[in-house]
Tab-separated table of C-alpha atoms in Angstrom:
chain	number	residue	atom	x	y	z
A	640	UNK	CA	130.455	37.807	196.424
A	641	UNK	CA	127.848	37.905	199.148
A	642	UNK	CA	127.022	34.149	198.686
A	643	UNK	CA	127.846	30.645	200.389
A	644	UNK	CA	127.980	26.896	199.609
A	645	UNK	CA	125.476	25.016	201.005
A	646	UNK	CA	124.444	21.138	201.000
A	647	UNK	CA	121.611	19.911	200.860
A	648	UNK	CA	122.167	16.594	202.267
A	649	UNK	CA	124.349	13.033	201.209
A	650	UNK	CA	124.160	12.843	197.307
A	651	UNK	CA	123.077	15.842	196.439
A	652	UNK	CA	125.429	18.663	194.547
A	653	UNK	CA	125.955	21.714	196.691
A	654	UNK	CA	124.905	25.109	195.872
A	655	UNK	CA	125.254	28.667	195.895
A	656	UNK	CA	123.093	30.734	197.794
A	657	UNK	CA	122.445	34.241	199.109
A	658	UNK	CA	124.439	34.804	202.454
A	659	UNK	CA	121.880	34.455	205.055
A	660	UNK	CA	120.955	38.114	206.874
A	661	UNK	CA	123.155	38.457	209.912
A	662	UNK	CA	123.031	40.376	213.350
A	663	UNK	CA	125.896	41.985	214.662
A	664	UNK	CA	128.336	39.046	214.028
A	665	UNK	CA	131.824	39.415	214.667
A	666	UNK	CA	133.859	36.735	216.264
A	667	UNK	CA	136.530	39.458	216.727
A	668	UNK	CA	135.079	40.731	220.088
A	669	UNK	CA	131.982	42.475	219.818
A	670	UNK	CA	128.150	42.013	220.480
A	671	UNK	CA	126.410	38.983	218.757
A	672	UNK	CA	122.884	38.398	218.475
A	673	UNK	CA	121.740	42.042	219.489
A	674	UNK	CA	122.324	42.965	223.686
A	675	UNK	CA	123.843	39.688	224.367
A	676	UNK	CA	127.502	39.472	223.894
A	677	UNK	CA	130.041	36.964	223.008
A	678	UNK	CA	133.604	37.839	223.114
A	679	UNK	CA	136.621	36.077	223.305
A	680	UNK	CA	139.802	37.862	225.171
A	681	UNK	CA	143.444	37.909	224.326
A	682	UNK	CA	143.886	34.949	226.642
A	683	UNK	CA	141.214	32.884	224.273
A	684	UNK	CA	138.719	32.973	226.927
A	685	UNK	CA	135.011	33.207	225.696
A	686	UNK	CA	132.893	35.039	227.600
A	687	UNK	CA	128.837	35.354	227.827
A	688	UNK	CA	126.886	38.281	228.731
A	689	UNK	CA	123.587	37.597	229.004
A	690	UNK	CA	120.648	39.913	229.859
A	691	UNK	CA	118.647	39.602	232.392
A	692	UNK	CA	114.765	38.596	231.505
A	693	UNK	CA	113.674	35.654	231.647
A	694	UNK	CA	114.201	32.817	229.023
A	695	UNK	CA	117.392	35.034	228.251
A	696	UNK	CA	119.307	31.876	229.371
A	697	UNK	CA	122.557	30.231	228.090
A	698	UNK	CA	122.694	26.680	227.065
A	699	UNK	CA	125.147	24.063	225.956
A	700	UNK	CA	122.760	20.888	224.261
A	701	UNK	CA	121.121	19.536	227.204
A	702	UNK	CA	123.718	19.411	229.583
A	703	UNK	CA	124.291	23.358	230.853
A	704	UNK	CA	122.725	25.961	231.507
A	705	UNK	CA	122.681	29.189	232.746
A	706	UNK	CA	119.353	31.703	233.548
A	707	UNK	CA	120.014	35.240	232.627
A	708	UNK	CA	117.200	36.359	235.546
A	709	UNK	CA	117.814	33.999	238.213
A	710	UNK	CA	121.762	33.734	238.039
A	711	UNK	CA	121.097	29.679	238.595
A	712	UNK	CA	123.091	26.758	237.091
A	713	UNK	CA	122.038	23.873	235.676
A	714	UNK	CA	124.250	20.961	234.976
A	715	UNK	CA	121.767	18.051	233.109
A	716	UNK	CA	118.805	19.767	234.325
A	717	UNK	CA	117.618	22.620	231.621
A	718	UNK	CA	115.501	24.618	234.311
A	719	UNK	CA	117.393	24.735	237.574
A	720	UNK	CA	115.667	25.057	241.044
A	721	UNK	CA	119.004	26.790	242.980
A	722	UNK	CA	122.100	28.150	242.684
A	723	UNK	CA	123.498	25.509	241.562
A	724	UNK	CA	121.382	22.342	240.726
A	725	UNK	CA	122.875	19.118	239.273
A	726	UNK	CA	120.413	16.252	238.171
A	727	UNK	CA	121.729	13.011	237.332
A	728	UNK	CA	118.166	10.361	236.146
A	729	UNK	CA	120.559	7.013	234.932
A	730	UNK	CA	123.177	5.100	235.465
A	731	UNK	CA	125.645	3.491	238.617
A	732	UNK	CA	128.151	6.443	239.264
A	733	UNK	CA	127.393	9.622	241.276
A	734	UNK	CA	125.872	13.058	240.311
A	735	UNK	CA	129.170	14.675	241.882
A	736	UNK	CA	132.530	13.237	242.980
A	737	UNK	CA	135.328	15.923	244.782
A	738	UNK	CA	138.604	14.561	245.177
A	739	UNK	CA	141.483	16.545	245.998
A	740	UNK	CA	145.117	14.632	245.773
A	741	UNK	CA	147.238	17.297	247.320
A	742	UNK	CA	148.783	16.289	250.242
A	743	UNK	CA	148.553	19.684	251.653
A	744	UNK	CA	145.055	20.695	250.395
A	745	UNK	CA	142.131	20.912	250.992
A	746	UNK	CA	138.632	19.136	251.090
A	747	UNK	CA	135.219	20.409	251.129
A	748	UNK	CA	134.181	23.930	252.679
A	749	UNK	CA	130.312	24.861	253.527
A	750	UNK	CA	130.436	28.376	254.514
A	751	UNK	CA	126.799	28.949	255.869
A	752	UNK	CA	127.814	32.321	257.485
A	753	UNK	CA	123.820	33.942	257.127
A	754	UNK	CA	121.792	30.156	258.000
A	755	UNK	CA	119.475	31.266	260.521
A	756	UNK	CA	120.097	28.910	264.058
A	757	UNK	CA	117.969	25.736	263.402
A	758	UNK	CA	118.345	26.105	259.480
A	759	UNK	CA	120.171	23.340	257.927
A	760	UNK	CA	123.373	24.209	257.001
A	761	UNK	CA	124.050	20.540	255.722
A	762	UNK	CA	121.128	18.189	255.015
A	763	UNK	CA	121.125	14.610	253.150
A	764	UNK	CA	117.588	13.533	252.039
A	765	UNK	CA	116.184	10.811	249.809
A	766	UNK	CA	112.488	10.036	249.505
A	767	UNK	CA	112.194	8.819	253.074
A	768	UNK	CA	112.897	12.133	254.491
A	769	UNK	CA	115.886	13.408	255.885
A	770	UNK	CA	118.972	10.995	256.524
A	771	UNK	CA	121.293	13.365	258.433
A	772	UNK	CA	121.542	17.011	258.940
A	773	UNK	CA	123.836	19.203	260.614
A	774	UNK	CA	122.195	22.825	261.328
A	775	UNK	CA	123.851	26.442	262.071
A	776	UNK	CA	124.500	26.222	265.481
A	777	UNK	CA	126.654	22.676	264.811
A	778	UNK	CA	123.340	20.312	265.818
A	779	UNK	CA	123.741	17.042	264.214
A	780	UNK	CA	120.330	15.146	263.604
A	781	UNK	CA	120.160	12.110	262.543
A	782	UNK	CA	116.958	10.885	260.837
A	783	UNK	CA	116.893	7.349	259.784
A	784	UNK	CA	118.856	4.070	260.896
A	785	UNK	CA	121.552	4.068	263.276
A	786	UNK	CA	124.597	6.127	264.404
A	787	UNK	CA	127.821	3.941	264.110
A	788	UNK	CA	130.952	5.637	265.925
A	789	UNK	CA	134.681	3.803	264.221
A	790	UNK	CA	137.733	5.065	266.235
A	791	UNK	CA	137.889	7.429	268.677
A	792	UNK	CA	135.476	10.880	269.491
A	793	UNK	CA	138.321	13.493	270.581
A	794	UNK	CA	138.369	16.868	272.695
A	795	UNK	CA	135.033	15.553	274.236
A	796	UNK	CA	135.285	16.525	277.935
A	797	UNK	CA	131.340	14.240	278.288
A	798	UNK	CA	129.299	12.000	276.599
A	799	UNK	CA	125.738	12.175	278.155
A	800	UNK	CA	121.901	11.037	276.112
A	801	UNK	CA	121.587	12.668	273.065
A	802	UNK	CA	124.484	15.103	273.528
A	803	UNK	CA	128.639	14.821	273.218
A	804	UNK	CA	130.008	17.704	275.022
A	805	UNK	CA	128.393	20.950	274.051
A	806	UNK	CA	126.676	20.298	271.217
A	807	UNK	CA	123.241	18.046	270.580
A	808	UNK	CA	122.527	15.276	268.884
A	809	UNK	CA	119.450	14.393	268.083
A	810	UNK	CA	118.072	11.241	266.647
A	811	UNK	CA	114.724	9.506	266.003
């Protein structure tokens, strides 16, 4: 009693040894690893508390992870910058694909309800500067190359220099 089998490595014979001191461990549903808790619900849902200094952060390998202070995400990035920050350093395919197949659905939402006018509420950047960005008040700026219109620009009652009906659009 109050012992485990351990290994030592390929080839060797395994051995008894004391059972390593614990803290608060009960995969049953209560705290593990003193204030931070792990518990799993009837469902089978696991669930992470974590507290709220910094480093008090929850990781899977390399790939995840979540700050207990700043509430920020990281998906292959171990200290995210935002809310929710995905890095992607290799390969040909991209750092996020959305595709929705229903053919009632939906497709992508941006709800910038508290930008500040002028603020980009959209914005695609690479290391030239910004490519294209589409601000709070519906501004559309694009910053490098040229604007290519395929098919038709509807409900437009005029079409004037560096504005289609009401709205602006700026480019350089």
């Amino acid at each position: 009693a109050g012992q485990v089998l351990t290994s030592a490595g390929t080839g060797t014979v395994p051995a008894y040894s004391a059972t390593p001191a614990l803290t608060s461990v009960d995969m049953g549903g209560t705290t593990v690893y003193g204030s931070r808790a792990i518990t799993v619900d009837t469902g089978g849902v696991l669930n992470v508390v974590l507290a709220s200094a910094a480093g008090d952060d929850f990781t899977v390998g390399t790939s995840l992870t979540v700050e207990g202070d700043t509430k920020f995400v990281g998906v292959g990035i171990a200290a995210p910058a935002h809310q929710f920050d995905v890095y992607r350093n290799a390969g040909s395919q991209y750092v996020a694909h959305f595709d929705q197949d229903a053919a009632t659905g939906y497709g992508v939402l941006i709800d910038t309800d508290s930008v500040t006018a002028g603020d980009p509420a959209l914005q695609i950047t690479n290391t030239a500067g910004s490519l294209f960005t589409v601000d709070a008040a519906g501004d559309v700026s694009i910053g490098q190359g040229a604007l290519a219109i395929s098919g038709a620009i509807t409900g437009v009652t005029s079409i004037n220099a560096g504005q289609i009906g009401n709205r602006n659009l700026l480019y350089n």
